[in-house]
Amino acid sequence: MPLFLLPNRLLPLPSSPLINCHASPAALRSSPSSPPPTLPILLNSTSSVPSLSCALQCPHFQSCSGCSHELNLHRPIIVDEADHFFKTLGVSDFDFESCRLWGWRSRAKLAVRGSSMKPLIGLYEEGTHNVVDIPHCKAHHPNINAAVELLRQGITKLNIEPFDEDEGTGELRYVQMALTTYNTSIPASERYKNGKVQVSLVWNSRNENSHNFEKLNALANFLWRNGGPRSDLRFIHSVWANFQTSTNNIIFGNRWRHLLGESGFWEHVGGIDMSLAPSSFGQANTRAFDILLRKLQKYVPYGASVTDLYAGAGAIGLSLAATRKCRSVKCVEVNKESKLSFEKTVERLPNHVDSSISWHHADASDEPLSWLMGSEVVVVDPPRKGLDASLLDALRNISSLERKAKSSPESSDSKVKDEKRPWVLRSLKDSVQIGSKPTLEDSGSLPQTLIYISCGWESFKEDCMTLLSSKKWRLQKAHGFNFFPGTQSIEVLAVFKRGEAASLKKKKSGKKKKRLGRKHPSI
């Protein structure tokens, strides 16, 4: 059994399950017959499944806002609603990937409050700014829980003052724990349980020149000494500092500093090695995201031209470039922090990738037609609120916009004028072009396929009905994924096709005329 180093003694780490649900239907419908057991901190566990296989059984459930239901983690109630919704739209084979049910969260942002002698590291209680301590979270990968426990000990030992929101005082405001399973030195089957944690400490100061920077360094060294590669446990990947003094609810400030460990953070998803900076958006459920990417790839034709909107660091677009040998891939993202991760990822793309690849720092809602032009497939992965109104409007009116674009090609004067617009200039300045520039032969065409990835079910339903009401799009396929077990939230992958409904009507109309012609030769 592994040992966890306390300031004054060694404490053994018990273990807990890290497996999927295989309970019988009867067991899944039953309720707990006894109080759920307390989840201990665990590291590198291979123990057996709990008796109530698909129940959360988390000691923090009543107070923590992270999870909303305890039973049937494998199939939240909202899946039935989604299945019915898609059936009414003609998609009768909606399926749902349950994915991992416990220990699935590989990225967690946690508030640090309380006192140095009794730190609280966790989430806000529902509707308040009171932090709930969650040392035994069932959603967290066990090594994240172990890293939280090590941080707690460091805070107490070094007398680090947690942040006080009312007074604006204290030293440690938040912590981000991000897990990487990218370790090619061990068998693939063992990489997840041996994942290493990147710790990002959000420090209440402007920069590293602050008077309490030595305490930050001491805390980083404590984490590295007791969890780094020379420790007995070796589960800390690296330590970063972020400096934040804002009075608002934004977690991260603009200034970052790498303190200890590896500077590069990698994950293998969708067939590519993906780089993620601490400031970049990363999926909380890496394994489920990989399953979604593999499914998505099947709907993109080989050699297609693709636009990836709300692209982040380009995981979706770059995975398509590698696996579908796309002719061109445009990634559009409003967060400029993602640019560096994109560039590092491109450097590790397989040698066979021969695409025109570009990343643009731009808002997809600013004249979205310009981003859609010349692409056969557009992939959208918007935030929970759904598509921006201007993009949704462009997609809804896509046929008329295409006719207009083809009949009225831009003159050289208008192109010069466009390039003087502020958002165009910013995009050009911050863009990254890899490989040859895309050809202009299809510049007047617009996507025939729309792939919508949604993390907000209610907003997706509204966007879906708006698209279908235009009669220009038809819903071809839909899949669901259990990205957040313990919540009523599902990730949806929906595939829309353009023009097929109209062609089907023409075919039916043609058959009808033929039948009429046989009966009535005069027609």
Coordinates of C-alpha atoms in Angstrom, one line a residue:
M1 CA 0.0 0.0 0.0
P2 CA 1.5 3.4 -0.9
L3 CA 2.4 5.8 1.8
F4 CA 1.4 9.5 1.9
L5 CA 3.8 11.8 3.6
L6 CA 2.4 14.0 6.4
P7 CA 4.5 16.7 8.1
N8 CA 5.2 14.5 11.2
R9 CA 4.3 11.0 10.2
L10 CA 3.5 8.6 7.4
L11 CA -0.1 7.7 6.6
P12 CA -1.2 4.8 4.4
L13 CA -3.5 5.6 1.6
P14 CA -6.5 3.2 1.3
S15 CA -8.0 2.6 -2.1
S16 CA -11.4 2.9 -3.9
P17 CA -12.9 1.9 -7.3
L18 CA -12.0 3.4 -10.6
I19 CA -14.2 1.4 -12.9
N20 CA -17.3 1.5 -15.0
C21 CA -20.8 0.4 -14.1
H22 CA -21.7 -3.2 -14.7
A23 CA -24.7 -3.6 -12.4
S24 CA -27.8 -5.6 -13.2
P25 CA -31.0 -3.7 -14.2
A26 CA -32.6 -4.6 -10.8
A27 CA -29.6 -3.3 -8.9
L28 CA -29.7 0.0 -10.9
R29 CA -33.3 0.6 -10.0
S30 CA -32.9 -0.1 -6.3
S31 CA -32.1 2.5 -3.6
P32 CA -29.3 2.3 -1.1
S33 CA -30.1 0.0 1.8
S34 CA -27.5 1.6 4.1
P35 CA -25.7 4.9 4.3
P36 CA -23.0 5.4 1.7
P37 CA -19.5 4.7 2.8
T38 CA -16.9 7.5 3.2
L39 CA -14.5 7.6 0.2
P40 CA -10.9 7.6 1.4
I41 CA -8.1 9.3 -0.5
L42 CA -6.8 6.9 -3.1
L43 CA -3.9 6.5 -5.4
N44 CA -3.3 3.9 -8.1
S45 CA -6.3 1.8 -7.0
T46 CA -7.4 -1.5 -8.5
S47 CA -10.0 -2.5 -5.9
S48 CA -13.4 -3.9 -6.5
V49 CA -16.7 -2.2 -7.3
P50 CA -19.0 -1.0 -4.5
S51 CA -22.1 -3.0 -3.8
L52 CA -24.5 -0.4 -5.3
S53 CA -22.6 -0.2 -8.6
C54 CA -24.2 2.9 -10.2
A55 CA -24.7 5.0 -7.0
L56 CA -22.6 8.0 -6.2
Q57 CA -22.0 7.1 -2.5
C58 CA -20.2 10.4 -1.9
P59 CA -19.9 11.8 1.7
H60 CA -20.1 15.3 0.3
F61 CA -23.3 15.0 -1.7
Q62 CA -25.6 16.8 0.6
S63 CA -23.5 20.0 0.9
C64 CA -21.4 20.1 -2.3
S65 CA -22.9 21.7 -5.5
G66 CA -20.9 19.6 -7.9
C67 CA -23.3 16.7 -8.2
S68 CA -27.1 16.8 -8.4
H69 CA -28.1 13.1 -8.1
E70 CA -26.8 10.0 -6.4
L71 CA -28.4 7.1 -8.3
N72 CA -28.1 5.7 -11.8
L73 CA -25.0 7.5 -12.7
H74 CA -24.8 5.5 -15.9
R75 CA -28.0 7.0 -17.3
P76 CA -29.3 10.3 -16.0
I77 CA -33.0 11.0 -16.5
I78 CA -32.3 13.7 -19.1
V79 CA -31.2 10.9 -21.5
D80 CA -34.8 9.7 -21.8
E81 CA -35.9 13.3 -22.6
A82 CA -33.1 13.5 -25.3
D83 CA -34.2 10.2 -26.8
H84 CA -37.8 11.4 -27.1
F85 CA -36.7 14.7 -28.5
F86 CA -34.6 13.2 -31.3
K87 CA -37.3 10.6 -32.1
T88 CA -39.8 13.5 -32.8
L89 CA -37.2 14.8 -35.3
G90 CA -36.9 11.5 -37.1
V91 CA -33.7 10.2 -35.4
S92 CA -34.8 6.9 -33.9
D93 CA -31.4 5.5 -33.0
F94 CA -30.0 8.0 -30.5
D95 CA -27.4 6.3 -28.4
F96 CA -25.7 7.2 -25.1
E97 CA -22.1 6.4 -24.0
S98 CA -22.0 6.0 -20.3
C99 CA -18.2 6.3 -20.0
R100 CA -16.4 6.2 -16.6
L101 CA -18.6 6.9 -13.6
W102 CA -16.1 7.6 -10.8
G103 CA -12.8 9.2 -10.8
W104 CA -13.5 10.7 -14.2
R105 CA -12.7 14.3 -13.6
S106 CA -9.2 15.1 -14.8
R107 CA -9.4 18.9 -14.4
A108 CA -10.7 20.7 -11.3
K109 CA -10.8 24.4 -10.3
L110 CA -11.2 24.7 -6.5
A111 CA -11.6 27.7 -4.2
V112 CA -9.3 27.9 -1.1
R113 CA -10.8 29.5 2.0
G114 CA -10.9 29.0 5.8
S115 CA -7.7 29.4 7.8
S116 CA -4.2 28.1 7.6
M117 CA -4.9 25.6 10.5
K118 CA -8.2 24.5 8.9
P119 CA -8.2 25.2 5.1
L120 CA -11.3 24.6 3.0
I121 CA -10.5 23.4 -0.5
G122 CA -13.5 22.8 -2.7
L123 CA -16.6 24.2 -4.4
Y124 CA -19.1 26.8 -3.4
E125 CA -22.3 25.7 -1.6
E126 CA -25.3 26.1 -3.9
G127 CA -26.3 29.8 -4.2
T128 CA -23.6 31.0 -1.8
H129 CA -19.9 31.8 -1.6
N130 CA -19.4 29.5 1.3
V131 CA -16.8 26.9 0.3
V132 CA -17.5 23.2 1.0
D133 CA -14.5 21.1 1.7
I134 CA -14.4 18.0 -0.6
P135 CA -11.3 16.0 0.3
H136 CA -13.0 12.7 -0.8
C137 CA -14.7 13.8 -4.0
K138 CA -15.9 10.7 -6.0
A139 CA -15.8 12.6 -9.3
H140 CA -12.1 13.6 -9.0
H141 CA -9.4 11.3 -10.3
P142 CA -7.9 9.9 -7.1
N143 CA -4.6 11.5 -7.7
I144 CA -6.3 14.9 -7.7
N145 CA -7.7 14.1 -4.3
A146 CA -4.2 13.1 -3.2
A147 CA -2.8 16.4 -4.5
V148 CA -5.5 18.4 -2.7
E149 CA -4.6 16.6 0.5
L150 CA -0.9 17.4 0.0
L151 CA -1.8 21.0 -0.6
R152 CA -3.8 21.1 2.6
Q153 CA -0.8 19.9 4.6
G154 CA 1.5 22.4 2.9
I155 CA -0.9 25.3 3.8
T156 CA -1.0 24.3 7.4
K157 CA 2.8 23.5 7.7
L158 CA 3.9 26.8 6.1
N159 CA 1.1 28.9 7.6
I160 CA -0.3 30.0 4.2
E161 CA -3.3 32.2 4.6
P162 CA -6.3 31.3 2.4
F163 CA -8.1 34.1 0.7
D164 CA -10.8 36.2 2.5
E165 CA -13.3 37.5 -0.1
D166 CA -14.8 40.0 2.3
E167 CA -11.5 41.6 3.2
G168 CA -9.6 40.9 0.0
T169 CA -6.7 39.6 2.1
G170 CA -4.9 36.3 2.3
E171 CA -2.5 34.6 0.0
L172 CA -3.9 31.5 -1.8
R173 CA -7.2 32.2 -3.7
Y174 CA -7.8 29.1 -5.9
V175 CA -6.0 26.0 -7.2
Q176 CA -6.4 24.3 -10.5
M177 CA -5.6 20.6 -10.6
A178 CA -5.1 19.1 -14.1
L179 CA -4.3 15.5 -14.7
T180 CA -2.3 14.1 -17.6
T181 CA -2.1 10.4 -18.5
Y182 CA 0.4 11.0 -21.2
N183 CA 3.2 8.6 -20.1
T184 CA 4.6 6.4 -22.9
S185 CA 7.0 4.7 -20.5
I186 CA 4.3 2.5 -19.0
P187 CA 1.7 0.2 -20.6
A188 CA -1.4 2.0 -22.0
S189 CA -3.7 0.1 -19.6
E190 CA -1.9 1.6 -16.6
R191 CA -1.6 5.2 -17.7
Y192 CA -4.9 6.5 -16.3
K193 CA -4.5 5.2 -12.8
N194 CA -0.9 6.6 -12.8
G195 CA -1.9 10.0 -14.1
K196 CA 0.2 13.0 -12.8
V197 CA -1.2 16.3 -11.6
Q198 CA -0.3 19.8 -12.7
V199 CA -0.9 22.1 -9.8
S200 CA -1.7 25.8 -10.6
L201 CA -1.7 28.0 -7.5
V202 CA -3.7 31.3 -7.8
W203 CA -1.8 33.8 -5.6
N204 CA -3.2 37.0 -4.3
S205 CA -0.6 39.4 -5.6
R206 CA 0.2 41.2 -8.8
N207 CA 3.4 39.3 -9.7
E208 CA 6.4 37.5 -8.4
N209 CA 7.9 40.7 -6.9
S210 CA 5.3 40.7 -4.1
H211 CA 6.4 40.6 -0.5
N212 CA 5.0 37.0 0.0
F213 CA 6.5 35.4 -3.0
E214 CA 8.9 33.4 -0.9
K215 CA 5.9 31.7 0.8
L216 CA 4.6 30.8 -2.6
N217 CA 8.0 29.3 -3.5
A218 CA 8.0 27.4 -0.2
L219 CA 4.6 25.9 -0.9
A220 CA 5.6 24.9 -4.4
N221 CA 8.8 23.2 -3.1
F222 CA 6.7 21.4 -0.4
L223 CA 4.4 20.0 -3.1
W224 CA 7.4 19.0 -5.3
R225 CA 9.4 17.5 -2.5
N226 CA 6.6 15.3 -1.3
G227 CA 4.8 14.5 -4.6
G228 CA 7.4 15.0 -7.3
P229 CA 9.6 12.5 -9.1
R230 CA 12.0 12.1 -6.2
S231 CA 9.3 11.4 -3.7
D232 CA 7.8 8.0 -2.8
L233 CA 4.6 8.8 -4.6
R234 CA 5.6 10.7 -7.7
F235 CA 2.2 12.0 -8.7
I236 CA 2.9 15.7 -9.1
H237 CA 3.6 16.7 -12.7
S238 CA 4.5 20.4 -12.3
V239 CA 3.7 23.5 -10.2
W240 CA 2.6 26.8 -11.7
A241 CA 1.7 30.2 -10.3
N242 CA -1.0 32.5 -11.4
F243 CA -1.2 36.1 -10.0
Q244 CA -4.6 37.5 -9.4
T245 CA -5.8 40.5 -7.4
S246 CA -9.1 41.3 -9.0
T247 CA -12.2 41.7 -6.8
N248 CA -14.5 40.0 -9.3
N249 CA -15.2 36.2 -9.6
I250 CA -12.7 35.6 -12.4
I251 CA -10.4 32.8 -11.2
F252 CA -7.2 33.4 -13.2
G253 CA -5.3 36.6 -13.7
N254 CA -3.2 37.4 -16.9
R255 CA 0.2 36.6 -15.4
W256 CA 1.6 33.1 -15.2
R257 CA 4.9 31.6 -14.0
H258 CA 6.2 28.1 -14.3
L259 CA 7.8 27.1 -11.0
L260 CA 8.7 23.5 -10.9
G261 CA 8.5 20.3 -13.0
E262 CA 7.8 19.8 -16.7
S263 CA 6.7 22.9 -18.6
G264 CA 4.9 20.9 -21.3
F265 CA 1.6 19.3 -20.5
W266 CA 0.4 16.7 -23.0
E267 CA -2.6 14.4 -23.5
H268 CA -3.4 12.0 -26.3
V269 CA -6.9 12.5 -27.6
G270 CA -8.6 11.9 -30.9
G271 CA -5.5 10.3 -32.4
I272 CA -3.1 13.3 -31.7
D273 CA -0.8 14.5 -28.9
M274 CA -2.5 17.6 -27.6
S275 CA -0.6 20.4 -25.7
L276 CA -2.5 22.4 -23.0
A277 CA -1.2 25.4 -21.1
P278 CA -2.6 25.9 -17.6
S279 CA -4.5 29.0 -19.0
S280 CA -6.1 27.1 -21.9
F281 CA -9.5 25.5 -21.7
G282 CA -9.3 21.8 -21.2
Q283 CA -12.1 19.1 -21.1
A284 CA -12.7 18.0 -17.5
N285 CA -13.5 14.4 -18.7
T286 CA -10.6 13.6 -21.1
R287 CA -11.6 10.0 -21.7
A288 CA -15.1 10.8 -22.6
F289 CA -13.8 13.6 -24.9
D290 CA -11.6 11.1 -26.7
I291 CA -14.6 8.8 -27.3
L292 CA -16.6 11.7 -28.7
L293 CA -13.7 12.7 -31.1
R294 CA -13.5 9.2 -32.4
K295 CA -17.2 9.2 -33.1
L296 CA -17.1 12.7 -34.7
Q297 CA -14.4 11.6 -37.1
K298 CA -16.7 9.2 -38.9
Y299 CA -18.9 12.0 -40.1
V300 CA -16.1 14.0 -41.9
P301 CA -15.3 12.8 -45.4
Y302 CA -11.6 12.2 -46.2
G303 CA -10.0 15.2 -47.8
A304 CA -12.7 17.6 -46.7
S305 CA -12.2 21.3 -45.9
V306 CA -13.2 22.0 -42.3
T307 CA -14.0 25.1 -40.2
D308 CA -13.7 24.5 -36.4
L309 CA -15.6 27.3 -34.5
Y310 CA -15.1 27.9 -30.7
A311 CA -12.0 25.8 -31.3
G312 CA -10.0 26.4 -28.2
A313 CA -6.5 25.1 -28.8
G314 CA -7.7 23.2 -31.9
A315 CA -8.2 19.7 -30.5
I316 CA -11.1 19.0 -32.8
G317 CA -9.8 20.5 -36.0
L318 CA -6.3 19.1 -35.6
S319 CA -7.6 15.6 -34.8
L320 CA -9.6 15.8 -38.1
A321 CA -6.6 17.0 -40.0
A322 CA -4.7 13.9 -38.8
T323 CA -7.3 11.2 -39.0
R324 CA -9.3 12.4 -42.0
K325 CA -6.5 13.9 -44.1
C326 CA -8.4 17.1 -44.5
R327 CA -7.6 19.5 -47.4
S328 CA -7.8 22.5 -45.1
V329 CA -8.7 23.2 -41.4
K330 CA -9.5 26.6 -40.0
C331 CA -9.7 26.9 -36.2
V332 CA -11.4 30.1 -34.8
E333 CA -11.1 30.9 -31.1
V334 CA -11.7 34.1 -29.0
N335 CA -9.2 33.1 -26.2
K336 CA -5.8 34.2 -27.4
E337 CA -4.1 32.1 -24.6
S338 CA -4.9 29.0 -26.8
K339 CA -2.6 30.0 -29.6
L340 CA 0.6 28.7 -28.0
S341 CA -1.0 25.3 -27.3
F342 CA -2.2 25.1 -30.9
E343 CA 1.3 25.8 -32.2
K344 CA 2.9 23.1 -29.9
T345 CA 0.3 20.6 -30.9
V346 CA 0.9 21.2 -34.6
E347 CA 4.6 20.4 -34.1
R348 CA 3.7 16.9 -33.0
L349 CA 1.2 16.1 -35.7
P350 CA 2.0 12.9 -37.6
N351 CA 4.3 13.2 -40.6
H352 CA 1.5 12.2 -43.0
V353 CA -0.6 15.3 -42.3
D354 CA -0.4 17.5 -45.3
S355 CA -3.2 20.0 -44.7
S356 CA -3.5 23.7 -44.9
I357 CA -4.1 24.4 -41.2
S358 CA -4.7 27.8 -39.6
W359 CA -5.7 29.2 -36.2
H360 CA -7.3 32.6 -35.8
H361 CA -7.8 34.7 -32.7
A362 CA -11.3 36.0 -33.5
D363 CA -14.9 35.9 -32.3
A364 CA -17.0 33.6 -34.4
S365 CA -19.9 35.9 -34.0
D366 CA -18.2 38.7 -35.9
E367 CA -19.3 38.3 -39.5
P368 CA -19.5 34.5 -39.3
L369 CA -20.0 34.1 -43.0
S370 CA -16.4 35.0 -43.6
W371 CA -15.3 31.9 -41.5
L372 CA -17.8 29.6 -43.2
M373 CA -16.8 30.4 -46.7
G374 CA -14.9 27.7 -48.6
S375 CA -15.6 24.9 -46.1
E376 CA -17.5 21.7 -46.7
V377 CA -17.9 20.8 -43.0
V378 CA -18.3 23.2 -40.0
V379 CA -17.9 22.0 -36.5
V380 CA -19.2 24.1 -33.6
D381 CA -18.5 23.5 -29.9
P382 CA -20.1 26.5 -28.2
P383 CA -20.2 27.3 -24.5
R384 CA -23.3 26.3 -22.5
K385 CA -25.3 29.3 -23.7
G386 CA -25.3 27.9 -27.3
L387 CA -24.5 29.5 -30.6
D388 CA -24.1 33.2 -30.9
A389 CA -27.2 34.8 -32.5
S390 CA -25.3 36.1 -35.6
L391 CA -23.8 32.7 -36.3
L392 CA -27.1 30.9 -35.9
D393 CA -28.7 33.4 -38.3
A394 CA -26.0 32.8 -40.8
L395 CA -26.5 29.1 -40.7
R396 CA -30.2 29.4 -40.9
N397 CA -30.0 31.6 -44.0
I398 CA -27.0 29.7 -45.5
S399 CA -28.5 28.9 -48.9
S400 CA -29.5 32.5 -49.7
L401 CA -26.1 33.7 -48.5
E402 CA -24.3 31.2 -50.7
R403 CA -26.2 32.3 -53.8
K404 CA -25.4 35.9 -53.0
A405 CA -21.7 35.1 -52.5
K406 CA -21.4 33.3 -55.8
S407 CA -23.3 35.9 -57.8
S408 CA -21.5 38.9 -56.2
P409 CA -17.8 38.1 -55.8
E410 CA -15.8 40.6 -53.8
S411 CA -13.8 43.1 -55.7
S412 CA -10.2 43.9 -54.8
D413 CA -11.4 47.3 -53.5
S414 CA -13.8 45.6 -51.0
K415 CA -11.1 43.2 -49.8
V416 CA -8.8 46.1 -49.0
K417 CA -11.7 47.7 -47.2
D418 CA -12.4 44.5 -45.2
E419 CA -8.8 44.2 -44.1
K420 CA -9.0 47.7 -42.4
R421 CA -11.8 46.5 -40.1
P422 CA -10.4 46.1 -36.5
W423 CA -11.5 42.5 -36.0
V424 CA -10.0 41.5 -39.3
L425 CA -6.7 43.1 -38.5
R426 CA -6.6 41.4 -35.1
S427 CA -7.3 38.1 -36.7
L428 CA -4.6 38.5 -39.3
K429 CA -2.1 39.6 -36.7
D430 CA -2.8 36.7 -34.3
S431 CA -3.4 34.0 -36.9
V432 CA -1.2 31.0 -37.4
Q433 CA -0.8 29.4 -40.9
I434 CA 0.6 25.9 -41.2
G435 CA 1.3 24.5 -44.7
S436 CA 0.2 26.0 -47.9
K437 CA -2.6 28.5 -48.0
P438 CA -6.0 27.1 -49.0
T439 CA -7.0 27.4 -52.7
L440 CA -9.7 29.8 -53.7
E441 CA -11.6 27.4 -56.0
D442 CA -14.3 26.8 -53.4
S443 CA -14.2 30.1 -51.7
G444 CA -17.8 30.9 -52.7
S445 CA -19.2 27.6 -51.3
L446 CA -20.6 27.1 -47.8
P447 CA -20.7 24.0 -45.6
Q448 CA -23.0 21.0 -46.5
T449 CA -22.4 19.4 -43.1
L450 CA -22.8 20.9 -39.7
I451 CA -21.5 19.0 -36.6
Y452 CA -22.8 20.5 -33.4
I453 CA -21.2 19.6 -30.1
S454 CA -23.3 20.8 -27.1
C455 CA -22.7 20.9 -23.4
G456 CA -26.0 22.8 -22.8
W457 CA -29.1 20.7 -23.5
E458 CA -31.7 23.5 -23.3
S459 CA -29.7 25.8 -25.6
F460 CA -29.0 23.0 -28.0
K461 CA -32.8 22.2 -28.3
E462 CA -33.5 25.9 -29.2
D463 CA -30.7 26.1 -31.7
C464 CA -31.7 22.8 -33.2
M465 CA -35.3 23.8 -33.7
T466 CA -34.2 27.2 -35.2
L467 CA -31.9 25.4 -37.7
L468 CA -34.6 22.9 -38.7
S469 CA -37.3 25.6 -39.0
S470 CA -35.3 27.1 -41.9
K471 CA -35.9 24.0 -44.0
K472 CA -32.3 24.2 -45.1
W473 CA -30.9 21.7 -42.6
R474 CA -31.9 18.1 -41.8
L475 CA -30.9 16.3 -38.6
Q476 CA -29.1 13.1 -39.6
K477 CA -27.7 11.6 -36.4
A478 CA -27.3 12.3 -32.7
H479 CA -25.2 10.8 -30.0
G480 CA -25.0 11.4 -26.2
F481 CA -22.0 11.2 -23.9
N482 CA -21.8 11.1 -20.1
F483 CA -19.2 13.8 -19.6
F484 CA -20.4 14.7 -16.0
P485 CA -21.7 11.6 -14.1
G486 CA -23.7 12.7 -11.1
T487 CA -25.3 15.6 -12.9
Q488 CA -28.3 16.1 -15.2
S489 CA -25.9 17.2 -17.9
I490 CA -25.0 15.4 -21.1
E491 CA -22.8 16.2 -24.0
V492 CA -24.5 15.9 -27.4
L493 CA -23.0 15.3 -30.8
A494 CA -25.5 16.1 -33.6
V495 CA -24.9 15.9 -37.3
F496 CA -26.9 18.1 -39.7
K497 CA -27.0 17.9 -43.5
R498 CA -27.9 20.6 -45.9
G499 CA -30.1 20.2 -48.9
E500 CA -31.1 16.6 -48.5
A501 CA -34.6 17.3 -47.5
A502 CA -35.2 19.3 -50.6
S503 CA -33.7 16.6 -52.8
L504 CA -35.9 14.0 -51.2
K505 CA -39.0 16.0 -52.0
K506 CA -37.9 16.3 -55.6
K507 CA -37.4 12.6 -55.9
K508 CA -40.8 11.9 -54.5
S509 CA -42.4 14.5 -56.8
G510 CA -40.6 12.9 -59.8
K511 CA -41.9 9.4 -58.9
K512 CA -45.4 10.7 -58.6
K513 CA -45.3 12.3 -62.0
K514 CA -44.1 9.1 -63.5
R515 CA -46.9 7.2 -62.0
L516 CA -49.4 9.7 -63.2
G517 CA -47.8 9.6 -66.7
R518 CA -48.4 5.9 -67.0
K519 CA -52.1 6.2 -66.1
H520 CA -52.7 9.3 -68.2
P521 CA -50.6 9.5 -71.4
S522 CA -51.9 12.9 -72.2
I523 CA -50.2 14.5 -69.2

